CSV table of C-alpha atoms and ligand atoms in Angstrom, one decimal:
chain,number,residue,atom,x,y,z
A,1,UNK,CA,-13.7,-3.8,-27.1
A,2,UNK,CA,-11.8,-4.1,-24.1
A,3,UNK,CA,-10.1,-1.2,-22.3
A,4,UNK,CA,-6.1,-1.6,-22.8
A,5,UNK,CA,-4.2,-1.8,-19.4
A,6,UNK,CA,-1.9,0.9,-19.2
A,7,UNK,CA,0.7,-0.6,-17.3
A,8,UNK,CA,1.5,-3.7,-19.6
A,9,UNK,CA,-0.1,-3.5,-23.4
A,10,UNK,CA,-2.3,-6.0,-22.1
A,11,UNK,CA,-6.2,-5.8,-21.9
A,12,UNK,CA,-7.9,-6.1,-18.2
A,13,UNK,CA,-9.4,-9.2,-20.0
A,14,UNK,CA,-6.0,-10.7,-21.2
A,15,UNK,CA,-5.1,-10.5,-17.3
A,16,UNK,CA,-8.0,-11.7,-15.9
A,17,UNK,CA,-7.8,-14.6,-18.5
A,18,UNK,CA,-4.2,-14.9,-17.5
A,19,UNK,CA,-4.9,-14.8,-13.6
A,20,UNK,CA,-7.8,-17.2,-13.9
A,21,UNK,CA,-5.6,-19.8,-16.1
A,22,UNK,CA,-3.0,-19.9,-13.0
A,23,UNK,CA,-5.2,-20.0,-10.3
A,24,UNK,CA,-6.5,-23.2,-12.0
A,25,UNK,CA,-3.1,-24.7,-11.3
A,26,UNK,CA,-3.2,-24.8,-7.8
A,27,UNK,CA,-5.3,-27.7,-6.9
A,28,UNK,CA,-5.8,-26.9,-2.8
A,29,UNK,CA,-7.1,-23.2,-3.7
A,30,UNK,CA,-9.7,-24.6,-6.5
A,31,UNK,CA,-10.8,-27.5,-4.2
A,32,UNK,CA,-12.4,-24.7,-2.2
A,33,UNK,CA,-14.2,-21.7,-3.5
A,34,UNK,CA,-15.9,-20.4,-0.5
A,35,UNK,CA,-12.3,-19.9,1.1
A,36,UNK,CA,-10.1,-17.6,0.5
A,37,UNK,CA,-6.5,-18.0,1.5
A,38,UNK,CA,-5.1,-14.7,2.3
A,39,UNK,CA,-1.7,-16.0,4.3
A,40,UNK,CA,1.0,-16.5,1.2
A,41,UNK,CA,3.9,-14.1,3.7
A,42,UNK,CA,3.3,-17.1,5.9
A,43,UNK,CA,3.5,-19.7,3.3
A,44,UNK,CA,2.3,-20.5,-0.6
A,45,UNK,CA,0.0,-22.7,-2.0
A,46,UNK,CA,1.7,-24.8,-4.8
A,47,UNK,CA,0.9,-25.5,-8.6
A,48,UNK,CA,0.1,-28.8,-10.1
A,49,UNK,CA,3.6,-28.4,-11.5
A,50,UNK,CA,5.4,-28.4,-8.5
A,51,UNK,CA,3.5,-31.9,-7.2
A,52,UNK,CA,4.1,-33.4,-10.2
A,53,UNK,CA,7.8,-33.0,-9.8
A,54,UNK,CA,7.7,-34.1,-6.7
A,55,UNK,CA,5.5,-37.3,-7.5
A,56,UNK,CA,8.1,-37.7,-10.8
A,57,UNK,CA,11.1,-37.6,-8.6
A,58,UNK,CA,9.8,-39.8,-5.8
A,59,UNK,CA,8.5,-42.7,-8.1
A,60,UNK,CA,11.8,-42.1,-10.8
A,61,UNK,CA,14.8,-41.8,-9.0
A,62,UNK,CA,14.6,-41.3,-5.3
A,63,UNK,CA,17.9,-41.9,-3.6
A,64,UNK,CA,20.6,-40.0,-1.7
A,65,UNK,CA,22.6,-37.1,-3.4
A,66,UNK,CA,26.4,-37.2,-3.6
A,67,UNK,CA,27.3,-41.0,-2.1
A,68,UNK,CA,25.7,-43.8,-5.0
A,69,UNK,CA,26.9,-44.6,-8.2
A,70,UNK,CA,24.0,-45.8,-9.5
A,71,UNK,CA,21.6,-44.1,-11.3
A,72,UNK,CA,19.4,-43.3,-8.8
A,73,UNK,CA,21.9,-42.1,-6.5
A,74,UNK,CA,23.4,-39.4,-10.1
A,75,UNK,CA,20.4,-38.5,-11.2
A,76,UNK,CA,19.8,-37.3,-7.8
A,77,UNK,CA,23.0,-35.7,-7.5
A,78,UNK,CA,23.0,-33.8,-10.8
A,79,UNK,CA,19.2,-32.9,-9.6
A,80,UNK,CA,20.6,-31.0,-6.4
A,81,UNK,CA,24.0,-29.3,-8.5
A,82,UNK,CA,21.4,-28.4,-11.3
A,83,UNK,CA,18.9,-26.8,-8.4
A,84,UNK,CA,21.8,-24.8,-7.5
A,85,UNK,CA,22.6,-23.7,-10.8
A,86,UNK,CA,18.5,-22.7,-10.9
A,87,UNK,CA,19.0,-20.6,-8.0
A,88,UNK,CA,21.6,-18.7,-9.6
A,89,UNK,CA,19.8,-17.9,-12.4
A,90,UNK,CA,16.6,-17.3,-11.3
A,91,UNK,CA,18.3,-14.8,-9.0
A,92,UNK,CA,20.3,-13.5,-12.5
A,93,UNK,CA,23.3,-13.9,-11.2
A,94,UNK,CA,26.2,-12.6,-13.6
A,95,UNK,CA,29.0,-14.6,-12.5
A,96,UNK,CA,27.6,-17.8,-11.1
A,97,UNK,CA,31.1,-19.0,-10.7
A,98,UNK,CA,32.3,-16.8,-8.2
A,99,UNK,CA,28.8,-17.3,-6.2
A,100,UNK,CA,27.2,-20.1,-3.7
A,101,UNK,CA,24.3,-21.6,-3.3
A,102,UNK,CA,23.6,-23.6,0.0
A,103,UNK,CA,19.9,-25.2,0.3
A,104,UNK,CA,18.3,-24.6,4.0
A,105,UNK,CA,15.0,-25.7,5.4
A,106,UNK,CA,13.9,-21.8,5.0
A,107,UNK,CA,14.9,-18.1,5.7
A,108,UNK,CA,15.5,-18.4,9.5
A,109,UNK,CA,17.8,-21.6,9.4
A,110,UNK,CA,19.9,-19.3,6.0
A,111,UNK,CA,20.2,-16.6,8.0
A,112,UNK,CA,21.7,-18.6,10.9
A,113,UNK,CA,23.8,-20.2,8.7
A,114,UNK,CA,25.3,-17.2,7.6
A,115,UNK,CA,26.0,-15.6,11.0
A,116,UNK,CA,27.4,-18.8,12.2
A,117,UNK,CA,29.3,-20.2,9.4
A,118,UNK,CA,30.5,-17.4,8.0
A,119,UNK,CA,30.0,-14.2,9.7
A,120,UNK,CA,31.2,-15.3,13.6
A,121,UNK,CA,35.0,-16.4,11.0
A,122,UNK,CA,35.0,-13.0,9.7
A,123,UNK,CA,34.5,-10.5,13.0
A,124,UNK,CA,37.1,-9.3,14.9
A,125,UNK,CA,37.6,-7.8,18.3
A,126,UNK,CA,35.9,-4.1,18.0
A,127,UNK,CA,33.8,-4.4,14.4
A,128,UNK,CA,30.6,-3.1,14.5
A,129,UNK,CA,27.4,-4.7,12.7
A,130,UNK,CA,24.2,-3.1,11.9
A,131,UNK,CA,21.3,-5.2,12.2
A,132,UNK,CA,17.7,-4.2,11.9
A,133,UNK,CA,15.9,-4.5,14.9
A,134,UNK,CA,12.1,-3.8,13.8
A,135,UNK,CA,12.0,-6.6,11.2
A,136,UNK,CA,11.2,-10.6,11.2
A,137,UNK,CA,12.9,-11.9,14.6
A,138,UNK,CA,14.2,-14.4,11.9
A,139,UNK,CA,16.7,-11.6,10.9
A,140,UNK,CA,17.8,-10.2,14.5
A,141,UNK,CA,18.0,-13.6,16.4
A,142,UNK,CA,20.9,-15.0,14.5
A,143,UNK,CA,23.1,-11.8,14.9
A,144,UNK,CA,22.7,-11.2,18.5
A,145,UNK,CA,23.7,-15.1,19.0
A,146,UNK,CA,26.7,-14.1,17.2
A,147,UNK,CA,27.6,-11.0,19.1
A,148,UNK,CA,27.2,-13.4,22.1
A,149,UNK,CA,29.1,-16.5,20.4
A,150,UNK,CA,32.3,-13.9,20.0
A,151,UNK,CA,32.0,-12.7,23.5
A,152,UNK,CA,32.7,-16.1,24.7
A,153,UNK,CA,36.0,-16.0,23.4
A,154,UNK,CA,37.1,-12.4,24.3
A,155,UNK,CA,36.0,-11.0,21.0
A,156,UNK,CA,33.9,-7.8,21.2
A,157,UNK,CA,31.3,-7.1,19.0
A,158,UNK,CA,29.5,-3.9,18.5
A,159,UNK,CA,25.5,-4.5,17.2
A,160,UNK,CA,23.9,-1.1,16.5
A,161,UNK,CA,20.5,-0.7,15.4
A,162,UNK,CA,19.6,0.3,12.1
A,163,UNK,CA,17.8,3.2,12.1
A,164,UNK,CA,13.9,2.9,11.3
A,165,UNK,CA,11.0,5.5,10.7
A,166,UNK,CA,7.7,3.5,11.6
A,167,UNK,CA,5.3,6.2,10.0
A,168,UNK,CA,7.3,5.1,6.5
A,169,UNK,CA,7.8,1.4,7.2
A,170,UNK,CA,11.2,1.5,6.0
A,171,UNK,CA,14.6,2.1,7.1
A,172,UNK,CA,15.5,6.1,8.0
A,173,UNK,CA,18.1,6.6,5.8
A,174,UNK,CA,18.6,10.5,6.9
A,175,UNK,CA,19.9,8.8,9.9
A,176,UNK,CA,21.6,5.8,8.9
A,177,UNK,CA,24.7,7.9,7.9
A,178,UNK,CA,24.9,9.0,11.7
A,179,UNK,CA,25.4,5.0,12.5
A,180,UNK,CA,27.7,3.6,10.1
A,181,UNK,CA,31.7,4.7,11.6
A,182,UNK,CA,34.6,3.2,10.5
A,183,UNK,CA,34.6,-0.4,12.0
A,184,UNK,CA,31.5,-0.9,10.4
A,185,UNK,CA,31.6,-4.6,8.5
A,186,UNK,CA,28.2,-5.9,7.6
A,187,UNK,CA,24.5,-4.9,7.2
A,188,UNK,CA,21.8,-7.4,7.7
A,189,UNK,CA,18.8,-5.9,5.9
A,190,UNK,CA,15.1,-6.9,4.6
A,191,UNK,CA,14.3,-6.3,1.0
A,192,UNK,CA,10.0,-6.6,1.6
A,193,UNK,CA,8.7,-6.0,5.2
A,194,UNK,CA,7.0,-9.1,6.5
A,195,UNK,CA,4.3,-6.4,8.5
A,196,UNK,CA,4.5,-3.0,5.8
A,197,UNK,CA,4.9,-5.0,2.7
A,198,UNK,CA,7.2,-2.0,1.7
A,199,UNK,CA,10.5,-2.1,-0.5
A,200,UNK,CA,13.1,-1.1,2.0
A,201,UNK,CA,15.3,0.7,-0.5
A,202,UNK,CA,18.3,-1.6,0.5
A,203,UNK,CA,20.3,0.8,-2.3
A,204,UNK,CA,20.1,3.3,0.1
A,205,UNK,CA,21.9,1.2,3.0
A,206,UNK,CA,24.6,0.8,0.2
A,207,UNK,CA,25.1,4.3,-0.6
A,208,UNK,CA,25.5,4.7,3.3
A,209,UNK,CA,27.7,2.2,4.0
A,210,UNK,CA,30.3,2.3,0.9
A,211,UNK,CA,31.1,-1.0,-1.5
A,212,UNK,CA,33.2,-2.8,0.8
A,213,UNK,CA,31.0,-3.8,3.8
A,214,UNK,CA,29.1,-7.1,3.1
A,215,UNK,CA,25.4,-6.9,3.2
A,216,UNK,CA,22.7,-9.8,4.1
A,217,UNK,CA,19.2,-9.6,2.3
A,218,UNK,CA,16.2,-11.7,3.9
A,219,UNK,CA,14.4,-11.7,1.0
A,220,UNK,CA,11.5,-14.0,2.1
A,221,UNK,CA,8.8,-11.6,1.4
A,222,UNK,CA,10.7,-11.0,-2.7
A,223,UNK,CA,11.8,-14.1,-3.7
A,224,UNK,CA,9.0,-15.7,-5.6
A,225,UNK,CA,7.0,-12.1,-5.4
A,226,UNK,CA,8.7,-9.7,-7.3
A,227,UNK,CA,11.9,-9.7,-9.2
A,228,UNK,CA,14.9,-10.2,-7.5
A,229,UNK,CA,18.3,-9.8,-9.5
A,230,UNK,CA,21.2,-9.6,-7.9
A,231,UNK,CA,22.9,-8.0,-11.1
A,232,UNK,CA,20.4,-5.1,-10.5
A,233,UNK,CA,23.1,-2.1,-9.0
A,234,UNK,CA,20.2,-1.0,-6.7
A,235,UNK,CA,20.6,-4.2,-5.2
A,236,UNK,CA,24.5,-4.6,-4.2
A,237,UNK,CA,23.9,-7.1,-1.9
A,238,UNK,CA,26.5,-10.5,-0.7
A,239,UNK,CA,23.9,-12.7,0.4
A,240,UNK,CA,20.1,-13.3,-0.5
A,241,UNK,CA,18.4,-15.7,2.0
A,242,UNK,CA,15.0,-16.8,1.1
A,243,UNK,CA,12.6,-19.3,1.8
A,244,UNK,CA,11.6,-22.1,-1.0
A,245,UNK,CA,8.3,-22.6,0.6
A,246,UNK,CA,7.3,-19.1,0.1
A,247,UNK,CA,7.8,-19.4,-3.2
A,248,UNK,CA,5.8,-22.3,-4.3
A,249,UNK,CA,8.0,-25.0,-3.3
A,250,UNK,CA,7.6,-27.9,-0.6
A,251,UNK,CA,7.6,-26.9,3.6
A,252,UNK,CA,11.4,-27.4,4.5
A,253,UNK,CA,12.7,-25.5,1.5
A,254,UNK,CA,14.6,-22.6,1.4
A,255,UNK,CA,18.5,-21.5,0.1
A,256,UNK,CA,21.3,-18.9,0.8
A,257,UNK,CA,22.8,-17.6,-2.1
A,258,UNK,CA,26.5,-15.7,-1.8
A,259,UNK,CA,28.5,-13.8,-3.6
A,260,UNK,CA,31.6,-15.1,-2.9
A,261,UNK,CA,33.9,-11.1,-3.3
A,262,UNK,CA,33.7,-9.2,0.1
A,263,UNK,CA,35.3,-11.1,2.8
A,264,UNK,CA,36.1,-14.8,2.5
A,265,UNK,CA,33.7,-17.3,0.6
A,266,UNK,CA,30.8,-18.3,2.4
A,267,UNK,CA,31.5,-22.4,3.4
A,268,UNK,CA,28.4,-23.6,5.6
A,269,UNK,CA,30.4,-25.7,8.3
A,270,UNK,CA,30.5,-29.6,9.7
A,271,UNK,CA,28.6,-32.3,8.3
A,272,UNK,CA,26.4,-31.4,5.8
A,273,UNK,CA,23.9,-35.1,6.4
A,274,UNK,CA,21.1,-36.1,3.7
A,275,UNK,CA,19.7,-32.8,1.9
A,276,UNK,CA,16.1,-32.3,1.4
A,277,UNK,CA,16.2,-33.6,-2.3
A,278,UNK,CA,12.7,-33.9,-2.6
A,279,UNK,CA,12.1,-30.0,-1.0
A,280,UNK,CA,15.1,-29.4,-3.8
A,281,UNK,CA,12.8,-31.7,-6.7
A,282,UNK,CA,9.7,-29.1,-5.5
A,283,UNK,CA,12.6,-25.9,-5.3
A,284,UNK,CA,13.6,-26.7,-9.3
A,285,UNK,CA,9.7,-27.2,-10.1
A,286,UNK,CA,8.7,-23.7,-8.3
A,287,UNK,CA,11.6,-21.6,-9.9
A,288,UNK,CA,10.5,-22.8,-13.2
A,289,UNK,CA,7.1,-22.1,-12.8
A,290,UNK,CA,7.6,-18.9,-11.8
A,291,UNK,CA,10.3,-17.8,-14.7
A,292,UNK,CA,7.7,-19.2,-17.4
A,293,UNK,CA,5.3,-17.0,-15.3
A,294,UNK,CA,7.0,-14.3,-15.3
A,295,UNK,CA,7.9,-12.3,-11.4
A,296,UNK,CA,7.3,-9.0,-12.9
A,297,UNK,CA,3.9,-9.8,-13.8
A,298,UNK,CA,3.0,-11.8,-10.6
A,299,UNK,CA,4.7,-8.4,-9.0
A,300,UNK,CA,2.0,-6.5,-11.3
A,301,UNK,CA,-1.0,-8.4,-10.4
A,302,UNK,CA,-0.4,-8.6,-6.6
A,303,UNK,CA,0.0,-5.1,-6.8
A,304,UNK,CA,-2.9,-4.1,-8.1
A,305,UNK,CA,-4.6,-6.3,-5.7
A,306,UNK,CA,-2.7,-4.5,-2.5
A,307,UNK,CA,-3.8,-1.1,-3.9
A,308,UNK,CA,-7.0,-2.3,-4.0
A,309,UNK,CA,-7.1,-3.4,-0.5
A,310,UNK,CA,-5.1,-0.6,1.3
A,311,UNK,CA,-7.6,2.3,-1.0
A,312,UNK,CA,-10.3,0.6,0.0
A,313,UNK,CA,-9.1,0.3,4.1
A,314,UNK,CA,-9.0,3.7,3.8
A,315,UNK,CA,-12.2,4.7,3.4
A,316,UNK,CA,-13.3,2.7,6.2
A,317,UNK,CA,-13.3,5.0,9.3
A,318,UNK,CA,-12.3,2.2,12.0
A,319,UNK,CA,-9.3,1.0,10.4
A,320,UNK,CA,-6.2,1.5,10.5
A,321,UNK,CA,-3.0,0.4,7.9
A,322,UNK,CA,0.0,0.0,9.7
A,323,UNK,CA,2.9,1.7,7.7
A,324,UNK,CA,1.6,4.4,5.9
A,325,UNK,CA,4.3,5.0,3.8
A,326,UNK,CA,3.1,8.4,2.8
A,327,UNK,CA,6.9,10.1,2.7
A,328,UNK,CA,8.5,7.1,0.7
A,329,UNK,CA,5.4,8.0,-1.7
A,330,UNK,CA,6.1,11.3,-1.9
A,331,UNK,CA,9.6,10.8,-2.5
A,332,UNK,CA,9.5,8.6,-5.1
A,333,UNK,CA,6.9,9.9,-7.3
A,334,UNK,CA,5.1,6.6,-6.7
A,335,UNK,CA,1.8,6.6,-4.2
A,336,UNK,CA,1.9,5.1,-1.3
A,337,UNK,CA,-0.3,2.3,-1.8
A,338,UNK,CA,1.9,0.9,-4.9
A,339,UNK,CA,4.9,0.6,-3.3
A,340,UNK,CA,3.4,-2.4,-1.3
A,341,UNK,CA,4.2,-5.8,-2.4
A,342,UNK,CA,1.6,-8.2,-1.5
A,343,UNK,CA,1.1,-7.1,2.3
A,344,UNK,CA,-1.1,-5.2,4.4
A,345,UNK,CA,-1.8,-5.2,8.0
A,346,UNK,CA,-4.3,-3.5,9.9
A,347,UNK,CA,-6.3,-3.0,13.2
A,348,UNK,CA,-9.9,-2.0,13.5
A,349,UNK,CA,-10.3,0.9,16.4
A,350,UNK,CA,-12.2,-1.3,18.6
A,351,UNK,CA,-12.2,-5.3,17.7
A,352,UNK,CA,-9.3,-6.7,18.8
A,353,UNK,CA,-7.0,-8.6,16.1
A,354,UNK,CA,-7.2,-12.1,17.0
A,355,UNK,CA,-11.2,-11.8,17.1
A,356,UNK,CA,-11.0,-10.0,13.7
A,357,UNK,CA,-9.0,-13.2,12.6
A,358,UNK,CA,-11.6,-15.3,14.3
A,359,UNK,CA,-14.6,-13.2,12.6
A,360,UNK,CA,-13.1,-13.4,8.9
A,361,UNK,CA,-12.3,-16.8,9.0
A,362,UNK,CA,-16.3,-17.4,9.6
A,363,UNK,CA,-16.6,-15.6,6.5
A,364,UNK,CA,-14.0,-17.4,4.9
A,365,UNK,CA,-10.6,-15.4,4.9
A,366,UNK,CA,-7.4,-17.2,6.5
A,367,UNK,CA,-5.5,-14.1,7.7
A,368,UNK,CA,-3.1,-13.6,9.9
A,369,UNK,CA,-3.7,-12.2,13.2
A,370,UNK,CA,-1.2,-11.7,15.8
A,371,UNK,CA,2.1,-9.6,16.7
A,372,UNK,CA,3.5,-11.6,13.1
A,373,UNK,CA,6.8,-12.6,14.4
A,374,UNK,CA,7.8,-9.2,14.6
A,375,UNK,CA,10.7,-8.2,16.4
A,376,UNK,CA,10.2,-6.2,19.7
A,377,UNK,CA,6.6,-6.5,19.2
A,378,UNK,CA,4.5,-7.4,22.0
A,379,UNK,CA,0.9,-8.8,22.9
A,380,UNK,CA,-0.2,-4.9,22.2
A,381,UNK,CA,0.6,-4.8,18.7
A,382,UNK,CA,-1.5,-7.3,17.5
A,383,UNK,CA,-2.8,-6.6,13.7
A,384,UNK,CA,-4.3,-8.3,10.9
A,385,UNK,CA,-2.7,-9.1,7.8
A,386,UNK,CA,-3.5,-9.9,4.3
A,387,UNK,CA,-0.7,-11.1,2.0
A,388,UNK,CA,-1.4,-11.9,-1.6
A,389,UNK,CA,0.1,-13.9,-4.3
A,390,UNK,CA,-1.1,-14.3,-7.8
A,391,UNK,CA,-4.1,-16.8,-7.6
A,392,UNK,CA,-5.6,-14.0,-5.2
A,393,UNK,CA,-8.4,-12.6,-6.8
A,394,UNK,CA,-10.2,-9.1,-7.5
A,395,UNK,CA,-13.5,-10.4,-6.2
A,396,UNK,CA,-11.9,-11.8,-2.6
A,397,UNK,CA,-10.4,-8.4,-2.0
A,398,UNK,CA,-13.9,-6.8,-3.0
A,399,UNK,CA,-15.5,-9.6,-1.3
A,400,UNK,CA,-13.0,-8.9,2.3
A,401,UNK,CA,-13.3,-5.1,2.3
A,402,UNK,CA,-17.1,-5.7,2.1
A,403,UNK,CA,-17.3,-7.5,5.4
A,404,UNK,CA,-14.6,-5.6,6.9
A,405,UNK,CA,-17.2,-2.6,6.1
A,406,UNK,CA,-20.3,-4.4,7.4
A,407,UNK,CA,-18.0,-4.5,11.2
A,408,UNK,CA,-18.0,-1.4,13.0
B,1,PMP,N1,12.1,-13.2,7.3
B,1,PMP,C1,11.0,-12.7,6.9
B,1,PMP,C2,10.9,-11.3,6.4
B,1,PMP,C3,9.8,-13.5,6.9
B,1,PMP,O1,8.6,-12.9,6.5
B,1,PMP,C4,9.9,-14.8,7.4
B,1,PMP,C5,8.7,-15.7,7.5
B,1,PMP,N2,7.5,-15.1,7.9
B,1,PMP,C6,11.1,-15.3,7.8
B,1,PMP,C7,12.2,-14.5,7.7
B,1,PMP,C8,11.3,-16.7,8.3
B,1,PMP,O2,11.1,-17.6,7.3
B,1,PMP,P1,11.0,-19.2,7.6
B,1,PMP,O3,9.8,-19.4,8.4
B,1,PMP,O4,10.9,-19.8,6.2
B,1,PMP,O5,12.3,-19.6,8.2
């Protein structure tokens, strides 16, 4: 008899059955078993499913949304209000008709929008914003340009830092109360860090803020990872901004969801032009997949894998994980290692990163290795990470930490 897991009522066999029956579906990851492809914060692989809708849509009804009125043209129209409708609920929104859903090319052109088609409206001269400047440049980049937009016409924006403990890999909030003041009016924050992998407790930014400032989620490294409901109190958040392409859908995917309460309604300005109706066919096809799926068992499985990996790390005297995490741990009751979502970065003592890229790609592992896009980070700070998603496996995390032993 098998042993029962303890975390779900399901047998370690049930999930490696389960595991093994999804990795099936992704047709680039089976084509090659001697590689491992340990890069999914970067991008994901995509299921059968998702190429099938795309192939269905392209050979069924391709044609522009919104302008024909022949079938073509409607069926692609009601396949772009229905994606956005999908978005919605995938994100569990409670009142989908006081949100909106906007479809970008990924998390760095939502974000943008959002600073410049709604946030540069809503400023005035002397507000303050908070903006966190140890995260993706992706989620810095598009506030700054709007602090300098303003300028240009005579309004003056504060932009403060948002106060971060690197030893934790999350936001200090001890100190966050000493930022916030009184012309504070939005928060742009990062649910999963792109370098840590942590949860950045973006309830806690609430509680220091109050319920009326508007707050911004990059939630590239969630979305598609973990479950992500905005009707969840702990996350009282305006906008969520992910990337489509992280979460199994087509490059050139991604959407802006907002919650159209604090502040006026979020209207992405000008000419909207041709959207991506094929990157929306693949964006319907990936939320789908991973509903029927199930996040909070994809959440399960890659966790398990990144406790694996960041025990294992540490018993191996030249590395080091970035992020320890350790107080967050303690706090929460919850060790350090399992409050990771999918991603851990490291540096061996003495190899440099890009050679450790260079040396586990010859055994097979596509890593990332370089400052990852990190904001303030320089040549220096080069690491190596791993970032998982569910067709990772036990045996390539067994299989890495076995050659990352044999290099000393
Ligand atoms: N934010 C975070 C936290 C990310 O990890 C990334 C991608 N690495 C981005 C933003 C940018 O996403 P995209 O490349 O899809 O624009």
């Amino acid at each position: 008899m098998s042993a029962t897991h303890p975390r779900h009522g399901t047998s370690r066999d049930e999930t490696a059955d389960w595991q093994r029956g999804l990795r099936e579906q992704f047709p680039l990851i089976t084509a090659h078993p001697e590689l491992a492809y340990l890069d999914s914060a970067a991008t994901s692989q995509k299921p059968r499913a998702v190429l099938d809708a795309v192939q269905t849509y392209l050979t069924t009804s391709n044609a522009n949304a919104g302008r024909g009125t022949y079938p073509w043209a409607n069926r692609t129209t009601e396949l772009v209000e229905r994606t956005r409708q999908r978005v919605k609920e995938f994100l569990r929104d409670p009142d989908p008709r006081r949100s909106t859903v906007h479809f970008t090319s990924g998390t760095t052109d939502g974000l943008r929008s959002v600073a410049r088609d709604w946030l540069a409206a809503y400023l005035t001269d002397g507000d303050e914003i908070l903006v966190p400047f140890a995260d993706h440049r992706a989620n810095l980049d598009p506030w700054l340009e709007v602090r300098h937009l303003l300028a240009d016409r005579g309004v003056e924006v504060r932009v403060r830092a948002l106060p971060y403990q690197t030893a934790s890999g999350d936001y200090d909030h001890r100190a966050l109360d000493g930022v916030v003041g009184p012309r504070t009016r939005f928060v742009a924050v990062t649910h999963v860090h792109h370098v840590y992998g942590g949860d950045m407790n973006v309830h806690r930014v609430r509680a220091a803020v109050g319920p009326d400032v508007p707050i911004c989620l990059d939630a590239a490294q969630s979305v598609g990872h973990l479950p992500v409901s905005v009707a969840d109190p702990a996350l009282d958040v305006d906008f969520v901004v992910f990337s489509g392409h992280k979460a199994l859908a087509l490059p050139g995917t991604g959407a802006v969801w907002a919650r159209n309460a604090r502040g006026p309604v979020f209207r992405p300005g000008g000419w909207q032009g041709t959207p991506n109706t094929v990157g929306v066919a693949s964006l319907e096809a990936a939320l789908d997949w991973l509903d029927a799926v199930g996040t909070d068992r994809v959440a399960r499985w890659t966790g398990a894998l990144t406790a694996r990996l960041t025990e294992g790390l540490r018993r191996l005297a030249p590395y080091e994980v970035l992020g320890c995490q350790a107080s967050l741990g303690a706090e929460s009751g919850v060790p350090a290692a399992q409050r990771r979502h999918g991603i851990v970065t490291f540096r061996h003592r003495d190899i440099p990163s890009d050679d450790l890229g260079f040396i586990l790609f010859s055994h097979g592992f596509m890593v990332r290795a370089d400052s990852l896009c990190q904001a303030g980070a320089t040549e220096q700070d080069g690491s190596v990470r791993v970032s998982l998603h569910v067709y990772n496996t036990v045996e390539e995390i067994d299989r890495l930490l076995s050659v990352l032993a044999s290099l000393h």
